[in-house]
């Protein structure tokens, strides 16, 4: 079993380098977090027992008609993630609550990014609604390349990654982990 040791370091705030028995493990922090959030999102949506963070000041938004329609269409899945949204006339919505993973201040932006990603996924043929919502959310809510992580955060990310069902590939099929043996 490749357990990793005390050595863990960030490279360009994009990759996590960790020593394992057989050599070196390189983890892409964005896609690793994406895998963790994706599995959590699937569980949350299917259980319909979301963890929602109530906003002190609800965010009101006037949307394009097509965006309004789409959010209305997938509102159950969004609710399952932890979004609490009120719908009004004239394509207006109010975001009352959001999933814990969403950084305060980015609620509107992330919801709109999820909608864009959802459409892009549909064009790629991801037509199953729950899967698409989970993929769109995990992609947009995950830490980005360039986000600085402390040592404890890096360790936590690695631990959570290896607790997922598929730690080596992201929800879109990209590799998360590269192992380089000592011999190389």
JSON list of C-alpha atoms in Angstrom, two decimals:
[
{"chain": "A", "resi": 1, "resn": "UNK", "atom": "CA", "xyz": [0.00, 0.00, 0.00]},
{"chain": "A", "resi": 2, "resn": "UNK", "atom": "CA", "xyz": [1.40, 3.39, -1.05]},
{"chain": "A", "resi": 3, "resn": "UNK", "atom": "CA", "xyz": [0.98, 5.44, 2.08]},
{"chain": "A", "resi": 4, "resn": "UNK", "atom": "CA", "xyz": [2.44, 8.90, 1.90]},
{"chain": "A", "resi": 5, "resn": "UNK", "atom": "CA", "xyz": [4.88, 10.32, 4.38]},
{"chain": "A", "resi": 6, "resn": "UNK", "atom": "CA", "xyz": [5.29, 13.62, 6.21]},
{"chain": "A", "resi": 7, "resn": "UNK", "atom": "CA", "xyz": [6.74, 15.19, 3.04]},
{"chain": "A", "resi": 8, "resn": "UNK", "atom": "CA", "xyz": [4.14, 17.23, 1.19]},
{"chain": "A", "resi": 9, "resn": "UNK", "atom": "CA", "xyz": [4.74, 20.39, -0.83]},
{"chain": "A", "resi": 10, "resn": "UNK", "atom": "CA", "xyz": [2.94, 22.63, -3.31]},
{"chain": "A", "resi": 11, "resn": "UNK", "atom": "CA", "xyz": [4.32, 23.28, -6.79]},
{"chain": "A", "resi": 12, "resn": "UNK", "atom": "CA", "xyz": [3.15, 26.55, -8.42]},
{"chain": "A", "resi": 13, "resn": "UNK", "atom": "CA", "xyz": [-0.03, 26.39, -6.29]},
{"chain": "A", "resi": 14, "resn": "UNK", "atom": "CA", "xyz": [-1.26, 23.85, -8.83]},
{"chain": "A", "resi": 15, "resn": "UNK", "atom": "CA", "xyz": [0.24, 20.48, -7.94]},
{"chain": "A", "resi": 16, "resn": "UNK", "atom": "CA", "xyz": [0.73, 18.73, -4.63]},
{"chain": "A", "resi": 17, "resn": "UNK", "atom": "CA", "xyz": [3.92, 16.68, -4.42]},
{"chain": "A", "resi": 18, "resn": "UNK", "atom": "CA", "xyz": [3.97, 13.90, -1.88]},
{"chain": "A", "resi": 19, "resn": "UNK", "atom": "CA", "xyz": [6.50, 11.21, -1.05]},
{"chain": "A", "resi": 20, "resn": "UNK", "atom": "CA", "xyz": [5.22, 7.63, -1.20]},
{"chain": "A", "resi": 21, "resn": "UNK", "atom": "CA", "xyz": [7.06, 4.36, -0.56]},
{"chain": "A", "resi": 22, "resn": "UNK", "atom": "CA", "xyz": [7.60, 3.70, -4.24]},
{"chain": "A", "resi": 23, "resn": "UNK", "atom": "CA", "xyz": [8.69, 7.24, -5.16]},
{"chain": "A", "resi": 24, "resn": "UNK", "atom": "CA", "xyz": [6.83, 10.49, -5.79]},
{"chain": "A", "resi": 25, "resn": "UNK", "atom": "CA", "xyz": [3.15, 11.22, -6.23]},
{"chain": "A", "resi": 26, "resn": "UNK", "atom": "CA", "xyz": [2.00, 14.35, -8.09]},
{"chain": "A", "resi": 27, "resn": "UNK", "atom": "CA", "xyz": [-1.62, 15.43, -7.58]},
{"chain": "A", "resi": 28, "resn": "UNK", "atom": "CA", "xyz": [-3.47, 18.10, -9.54]},
{"chain": "A", "resi": 29, "resn": "UNK", "atom": "CA", "xyz": [-5.24, 20.05, -6.77]},
{"chain": "A", "resi": 30, "resn": "UNK", "atom": "CA", "xyz": [-8.15, 21.31, -8.91]},
{"chain": "A", "resi": 31, "resn": "UNK", "atom": "CA", "xyz": [-9.16, 17.94, -10.37]},
{"chain": "A", "resi": 32, "resn": "UNK", "atom": "CA", "xyz": [-8.58, 16.23, -7.01]},
{"chain": "A", "resi": 33, "resn": "UNK", "atom": "CA", "xyz": [-11.03, 18.61, -5.33]},
{"chain": "A", "resi": 34, "resn": "UNK", "atom": "CA", "xyz": [-13.40, 18.17, -8.26]},
{"chain": "A", "resi": 35, "resn": "UNK", "atom": "CA", "xyz": [-13.49, 14.38, -7.69]},
{"chain": "A", "resi": 36, "resn": "UNK", "atom": "CA", "xyz": [-14.17, 14.88, -3.95]},
{"chain": "A", "resi": 37, "resn": "UNK", "atom": "CA", "xyz": [-16.98, 17.41, -4.58]},
{"chain": "A", "resi": 38, "resn": "UNK", "atom": "CA", "xyz": [-18.50, 15.33, -7.38]},
{"chain": "A", "resi": 39, "resn": "UNK", "atom": "CA", "xyz": [-18.98, 12.26, -5.18]},
{"chain": "A", "resi": 40, "resn": "UNK", "atom": "CA", "xyz": [-20.28, 14.41, -2.34]},
{"chain": "A", "resi": 41, "resn": "UNK", "atom": "CA", "xyz": [-22.70, 16.15, -4.74]},
{"chain": "A", "resi": 42, "resn": "UNK", "atom": "CA", "xyz": [-24.07, 12.86, -6.09]},
{"chain": "A", "resi": 43, "resn": "UNK", "atom": "CA", "xyz": [-24.75, 11.65, -2.54]},
{"chain": "A", "resi": 44, "resn": "UNK", "atom": "CA", "xyz": [-26.32, 14.93, -1.52]},
{"chain": "A", "resi": 45, "resn": "UNK", "atom": "CA", "xyz": [-28.61, 15.15, -4.56]},
{"chain": "A", "resi": 46, "resn": "UNK", "atom": "CA", "xyz": [-29.78, 11.55, -4.33]},
{"chain": "A", "resi": 47, "resn": "UNK", "atom": "CA", "xyz": [-30.44, 11.73, -0.59]},
{"chain": "A", "resi": 48, "resn": "UNK", "atom": "CA", "xyz": [-32.22, 15.10, -0.96]},
{"chain": "A", "resi": 49, "resn": "UNK", "atom": "CA", "xyz": [-30.84, 16.04, 2.47]},
{"chain": "A", "resi": 50, "resn": "UNK", "atom": "CA", "xyz": [-28.75, 19.02, 1.49]},
{"chain": "A", "resi": 51, "resn": "UNK", "atom": "CA", "xyz": [-26.48, 21.04, 3.73]},
{"chain": "A", "resi": 52, "resn": "UNK", "atom": "CA", "xyz": [-27.28, 24.64, 2.99]},
{"chain": "A", "resi": 53, "resn": "UNK", "atom": "CA", "xyz": [-25.61, 27.77, 4.24]},
{"chain": "A", "resi": 54, "resn": "UNK", "atom": "CA", "xyz": [-28.23, 30.51, 4.68]},
{"chain": "A", "resi": 55, "resn": "UNK", "atom": "CA", "xyz": [-27.20, 33.87, 3.23]},
{"chain": "A", "resi": 56, "resn": "UNK", "atom": "CA", "xyz": [-27.50, 36.83, 5.56]},
{"chain": "A", "resi": 57, "resn": "UNK", "atom": "CA", "xyz": [-28.28, 38.98, 2.53]},
{"chain": "A", "resi": 58, "resn": "UNK", "atom": "CA", "xyz": [-30.08, 37.00, -0.20]},
{"chain": "A", "resi": 59, "resn": "UNK", "atom": "CA", "xyz": [-28.65, 37.66, -3.67]},
{"chain": "A", "resi": 60, "resn": "UNK", "atom": "CA", "xyz": [-31.21, 38.81, -6.23]},
{"chain": "A", "resi": 61, "resn": "UNK", "atom": "CA", "xyz": [-30.56, 38.21, -9.89]},
{"chain": "A", "resi": 62, "resn": "UNK", "atom": "CA", "xyz": [-32.39, 38.99, -13.14]},
{"chain": "A", "resi": 63, "resn": "UNK", "atom": "CA", "xyz": [-31.55, 36.24, -15.61]},
{"chain": "A", "resi": 64, "resn": "UNK", "atom": "CA", "xyz": [-31.71, 35.67, -19.33]},
{"chain": "A", "resi": 65, "resn": "UNK", "atom": "CA", "xyz": [-35.01, 33.86, -20.02]},
{"chain": "A", "resi": 66, "resn": "UNK", "atom": "CA", "xyz": [-33.15, 30.69, -21.10]},
{"chain": "A", "resi": 67, "resn": "UNK", "atom": "CA", "xyz": [-31.07, 30.66, -17.88]},
{"chain": "A", "resi": 68, "resn": "UNK", "atom": "CA", "xyz": [-34.19, 31.21, -15.78]},
{"chain": "A", "resi": 69, "resn": "UNK", "atom": "CA", "xyz": [-35.89, 28.28, -17.52]},
{"chain": "A", "resi": 70, "resn": "UNK", "atom": "CA", "xyz": [-32.89, 26.00, -17.01]},
{"chain": "A", "resi": 71, "resn": "UNK", "atom": "CA", "xyz": [-32.56, 26.83, -13.30]},
{"chain": "A", "resi": 72, "resn": "UNK", "atom": "CA", "xyz": [-36.30, 26.18, -12.95]},
{"chain": "A", "resi": 73, "resn": "UNK", "atom": "CA", "xyz": [-35.87, 22.84, -14.74]},
{"chain": "A", "resi": 74, "resn": "UNK", "atom": "CA", "xyz": [-33.01, 21.62, -12.52]},
{"chain": "A", "resi": 75, "resn": "UNK", "atom": "CA", "xyz": [-34.13, 23.29, -9.30]},
{"chain": "A", "resi": 76, "resn": "UNK", "atom": "CA", "xyz": [-34.65, 19.97, -7.50]},
{"chain": "A", "resi": 77, "resn": "UNK", "atom": "CA", "xyz": [-31.07, 18.91, -8.16]},
{"chain": "A", "resi": 78, "resn": "UNK", "atom": "CA", "xyz": [-29.78, 22.37, -7.20]},
{"chain": "A", "resi": 79, "resn": "UNK", "atom": "CA", "xyz": [-31.79, 22.09, -3.99]},
{"chain": "A", "resi": 80, "resn": "UNK", "atom": "CA", "xyz": [-30.22, 18.68, -3.41]},
{"chain": "A", "resi": 81, "resn": "UNK", "atom": "CA", "xyz": [-26.78, 20.35, -3.56]},
{"chain": "A", "resi": 82, "resn": "UNK", "atom": "CA", "xyz": [-27.75, 23.01, -1.03]},
{"chain": "A", "resi": 83, "resn": "UNK", "atom": "CA", "xyz": [-28.95, 25.89, -3.20]},
{"chain": "A", "resi": 84, "resn": "UNK", "atom": "CA", "xyz": [-32.05, 27.58, -1.88]},
{"chain": "A", "resi": 85, "resn": "UNK", "atom": "CA", "xyz": [-33.60, 29.66, -4.64]},
{"chain": "A", "resi": 86, "resn": "UNK", "atom": "CA", "xyz": [-36.84, 31.66, -4.75]},
{"chain": "A", "resi": 87, "resn": "UNK", "atom": "CA", "xyz": [-38.39, 32.28, -8.15]},
{"chain": "A", "resi": 88, "resn": "UNK", "atom": "CA", "xyz": [-40.21, 35.48, -9.09]},
{"chain": "A", "resi": 89, "resn": "UNK", "atom": "CA", "xyz": [-41.83, 36.80, -12.25]},
{"chain": "A", "resi": 90, "resn": "UNK", "atom": "CA", "xyz": [-39.79, 38.50, -14.98]},
{"chain": "A", "resi": 91, "resn": "UNK", "atom": "CA", "xyz": [-36.91, 35.97, -14.83]},
{"chain": "A", "resi": 92, "resn": "UNK", "atom": "CA", "xyz": [-35.92, 37.12, -11.36]},
{"chain": "A", "resi": 93, "resn": "UNK", "atom": "CA", "xyz": [-34.55, 34.79, -8.70]},
{"chain": "A", "resi": 94, "resn": "UNK", "atom": "CA", "xyz": [-33.25, 35.24, -5.18]},
{"chain": "A", "resi": 95, "resn": "UNK", "atom": "CA", "xyz": [-30.48, 33.00, -3.83]},
{"chain": "A", "resi": 96, "resn": "UNK", "atom": "CA", "xyz": [-31.34, 32.39, -0.16]},
{"chain": "A", "resi": 97, "resn": "UNK", "atom": "CA", "xyz": [-28.87, 29.62, 0.64]},
{"chain": "A", "resi": 98, "resn": "UNK", "atom": "CA", "xyz": [-25.88, 27.88, -0.97]},
{"chain": "A", "resi": 99, "resn": "UNK", "atom": "CA", "xyz": [-23.78, 24.74, -0.52]},
{"chain": "A", "resi": 100, "resn": "UNK", "atom": "CA", "xyz": [-20.96, 25.10, 2.05]},
{"chain": "A", "resi": 101, "resn": "UNK", "atom": "CA", "xyz": [-18.27, 24.80, -0.64]},
{"chain": "A", "resi": 102, "resn": "UNK", "atom": "CA", "xyz": [-19.23, 28.11, -2.22]},
{"chain": "A", "resi": 103, "resn": "UNK", "atom": "CA", "xyz": [-17.03, 31.01, -1.21]},
{"chain": "A", "resi": 104, "resn": "UNK", "atom": "CA", "xyz": [-18.99, 33.90, 0.29]},
{"chain": "A", "resi": 105, "resn": "UNK", "atom": "CA", "xyz": [-19.40, 36.66, -2.27]},
{"chain": "A", "resi": 106, "resn": "UNK", "atom": "CA", "xyz": [-19.26, 34.32, -5.28]},
{"chain": "A", "resi": 107, "resn": "UNK", "atom": "CA", "xyz": [-22.81, 32.91, -5.05]},
{"chain": "A", "resi": 108, "resn": "UNK", "atom": "CA", "xyz": [-24.24, 34.59, -8.18]},
{"chain": "A", "resi": 109, "resn": "UNK", "atom": "CA", "xyz": [-21.14, 33.99, -10.24]},
{"chain": "A", "resi": 110, "resn": "UNK", "atom": "CA", "xyz": [-20.91, 30.28, -9.33]},
{"chain": "A", "resi": 111, "resn": "UNK", "atom": "CA", "xyz": [-24.61, 29.66, -10.03]},
{"chain": "A", "resi": 112, "resn": "UNK", "atom": "CA", "xyz": [-24.23, 31.23, -13.50]},
{"chain": "A", "resi": 113, "resn": "UNK", "atom": "CA", "xyz": [-21.01, 29.27, -14.12]},
{"chain": "A", "resi": 114, "resn": "UNK", "atom": "CA", "xyz": [-22.82, 26.05, -13.16]},
{"chain": "A", "resi": 115, "resn": "UNK", "atom": "CA", "xyz": [-25.51, 26.85, -15.74]},
{"chain": "A", "resi": 116, "resn": "UNK", "atom": "CA", "xyz": [-22.89, 27.49, -18.45]},
{"chain": "A", "resi": 117, "resn": "UNK", "atom": "CA", "xyz": [-21.04, 24.29, -17.57]},
{"chain": "A", "resi": 118, "resn": "UNK", "atom": "CA", "xyz": [-24.33, 22.36, -17.56]},
{"chain": "A", "resi": 119, "resn": "UNK", "atom": "CA", "xyz": [-25.03, 23.48, -21.14]},
{"chain": "A", "resi": 120, "resn": "UNK", "atom": "CA", "xyz": [-21.46, 22.70, -22.24]},
{"chain": "A", "resi": 121, "resn": "UNK", "atom": "CA", "xyz": [-21.82, 19.20, -20.74]},
{"chain": "A", "resi": 122, "resn": "UNK", "atom": "CA", "xyz": [-25.13, 18.70, -22.58]},
{"chain": "A", "resi": 123, "resn": "UNK", "atom": "CA", "xyz": [-23.36, 19.55, -25.83]},
{"chain": "A", "resi": 124, "resn": "UNK", "atom": "CA", "xyz": [-20.75, 16.89, -24.94]},
{"chain": "A", "resi": 125, "resn": "UNK", "atom": "CA", "xyz": [-23.56, 14.38, -24.50]},
{"chain": "A", "resi": 126, "resn": "UNK", "atom": "CA", "xyz": [-23.85, 14.30, -20.69]},
{"chain": "A", "resi": 127, "resn": "UNK", "atom": "CA", "xyz": [-27.62, 14.19, -20.63]},
{"chain": "A", "resi": 128, "resn": "UNK", "atom": "CA", "xyz": [-28.32, 12.55, -17.28]},
{"chain": "A", "resi": 129, "resn": "UNK", "atom": "CA", "xyz": [-29.48, 15.51, -15.15]},
{"chain": "A", "resi": 130, "resn": "UNK", "atom": "CA", "xyz": [-28.10, 14.48, -11.74]},
{"chain": "A", "resi": 131, "resn": "UNK", "atom": "CA", "xyz": [-24.71, 13.55, -13.20]},
{"chain": "A", "resi": 132, "resn": "UNK", "atom": "CA", "xyz": [-24.54, 16.78, -15.18]},
{"chain": "A", "resi": 133, "resn": "UNK", "atom": "CA", "xyz": [-25.50, 18.97, -12.19]},
{"chain": "A", "resi": 134, "resn": "UNK", "atom": "CA", "xyz": [-22.94, 17.17, -9.98]},
{"chain": "A", "resi": 135, "resn": "UNK", "atom": "CA", "xyz": [-20.21, 17.55, -12.62]},
{"chain": "A", "resi": 136, "resn": "UNK", "atom": "CA", "xyz": [-21.03, 21.21, -13.26]},
{"chain": "A", "resi": 137, "resn": "UNK", "atom": "CA", "xyz": [-21.08, 22.02, -9.55]},
{"chain": "A", "resi": 138, "resn": "UNK", "atom": "CA", "xyz": [-17.87, 20.16, -8.72]},
{"chain": "A", "resi": 139, "resn": "UNK", "atom": "CA", "xyz": [-16.02, 21.82, -11.59]},
{"chain": "A", "resi": 140, "resn": "UNK", "atom": "CA", "xyz": [-17.06, 25.35, -10.59]},
{"chain": "A", "resi": 141, "resn": "UNK", "atom": "CA", "xyz": [-16.89, 25.02, -6.79]},
{"chain": "A", "resi": 142, "resn": "UNK", "atom": "CA", "xyz": [-13.49, 23.27, -6.70]},
{"chain": "A", "resi": 143, "resn": "UNK", "atom": "CA", "xyz": [-10.35, 25.11, -5.70]},
{"chain": "A", "resi": 144, "resn": "UNK", "atom": "CA", "xyz": [-8.56, 26.44, -8.77]},
{"chain": "A", "resi": 145, "resn": "UNK", "atom": "CA", "xyz": [-5.03, 26.03, -10.02]},
{"chain": "A", "resi": 146, "resn": "UNK", "atom": "CA", "xyz": [-3.25, 28.98, -8.42]},
{"chain": "A", "resi": 147, "resn": "UNK", "atom": "CA", "xyz": [-5.22, 28.85, -5.15]},
{"chain": "A", "resi": 148, "resn": "UNK", "atom": "CA", "xyz": [-2.72, 28.68, -2.32]},
{"chain": "A", "resi": 149, "resn": "UNK", "atom": "CA", "xyz": [-3.19, 25.77, 0.08]},
{"chain": "A", "resi": 150, "resn": "UNK", "atom": "CA", "xyz": [-1.53, 25.35, 3.45]},
{"chain": "A", "resi": 151, "resn": "UNK", "atom": "CA", "xyz": [0.07, 22.07, 4.50]},
{"chain": "A", "resi": 152, "resn": "UNK", "atom": "CA", "xyz": [-2.96, 20.97, 6.54]},
{"chain": "A", "resi": 153, "resn": "UNK", "atom": "CA", "xyz": [-5.30, 21.74, 3.60]},
{"chain": "A", "resi": 154, "resn": "UNK", "atom": "CA", "xyz": [-3.07, 19.77, 1.23]},
{"chain": "A", "resi": 155, "resn": "UNK", "atom": "CA", "xyz": [-3.04, 16.75, 3.56]},
{"chain": "A", "resi": 156, "resn": "UNK", "atom": "CA", "xyz": [-6.80, 16.95, 4.00]},
{"chain": "A", "resi": 157, "resn": "UNK", "atom": "CA", "xyz": [-7.29, 17.11, 0.23]},
{"chain": "A", "resi": 158, "resn": "UNK", "atom": "CA", "xyz": [-5.09, 14.04, -0.30]},
{"chain": "A", "resi": 159, "resn": "UNK", "atom": "CA", "xyz": [-6.87, 12.10, 2.47]},
{"chain": "A", "resi": 160, "resn": "UNK", "atom": "CA", "xyz": [-10.32, 12.98, 1.10]},
{"chain": "A", "resi": 161, "resn": "UNK", "atom": "CA", "xyz": [-9.21, 12.15, -2.45]},
{"chain": "A", "resi": 162, "resn": "UNK", "atom": "CA", "xyz": [-8.12, 8.64, -1.47]},
{"chain": "A", "resi": 163, "resn": "UNK", "atom": "CA", "xyz": [-11.41, 8.13, 0.38]},
{"chain": "A", "resi": 164, "resn": "UNK", "atom": "CA", "xyz": [-13.32, 8.57, -2.93]},
{"chain": "A", "resi": 165, "resn": "UNK", "atom": "CA", "xyz": [-14.32, 5.64, -5.13]},
{"chain": "A", "resi": 166, "resn": "UNK", "atom": "CA", "xyz": [-12.07, 6.70, -8.04]},
{"chain": "A", "resi": 167, "resn": "UNK", "atom": "CA", "xyz": [-9.12, 8.76, -6.79]},
{"chain": "A", "resi": 168, "resn": "UNK", "atom": "CA", "xyz": [-7.17, 8.54, -10.05]},
{"chain": "A", "resi": 169, "resn": "UNK", "atom": "CA", "xyz": [-9.54, 10.19, -12.52]},
{"chain": "A", "resi": 170, "resn": "UNK", "atom": "CA", "xyz": [-11.63, 13.35, -12.32]},
{"chain": "A", "resi": 171, "resn": "UNK", "atom": "CA", "xyz": [-15.37, 13.25, -13.13]},
{"chain": "A", "resi": 172, "resn": "UNK", "atom": "CA", "xyz": [-14.55, 14.18, -16.74]},
{"chain": "A", "resi": 173, "resn": "UNK", "atom": "CA", "xyz": [-11.97, 11.40, -17.07]},
{"chain": "A", "resi": 174, "resn": "UNK", "atom": "CA", "xyz": [-8.77, 13.45, -16.70]},
{"chain": "A", "resi": 175, "resn": "UNK", "atom": "CA", "xyz": [-5.99, 11.92, -14.59]},
{"chain": "A", "resi": 176, "resn": "UNK", "atom": "CA", "xyz": [-5.61, 13.34, -11.06]},
{"chain": "A", "resi": 177, "resn": "UNK", "atom": "CA", "xyz": [-2.54, 11.51, -9.83]},
{"chain": "A", "resi": 178, "resn": "UNK", "atom": "CA", "xyz": [0.79, 10.68, -11.46]},
{"chain": "A", "resi": 179, "resn": "UNK", "atom": "CA", "xyz": [3.17, 8.35, -9.66]},
{"chain": "A", "resi": 180, "resn": "UNK", "atom": "CA", "xyz": [6.86, 8.44, -10.48]},
{"chain": "A", "resi": 181, "resn": "UNK", "atom": "CA", "xyz": [8.80, 5.43, -9.20]},
{"chain": "A", "resi": 182, "resn": "UNK", "atom": "CA", "xyz": [12.17, 5.96, -7.53]},
{"chain": "A", "resi": 183, "resn": "UNK", "atom": "CA", "xyz": [13.88, 4.08, -10.35]},
{"chain": "A", "resi": 184, "resn": "UNK", "atom": "CA", "xyz": [12.80, 6.82, -12.76]}
]
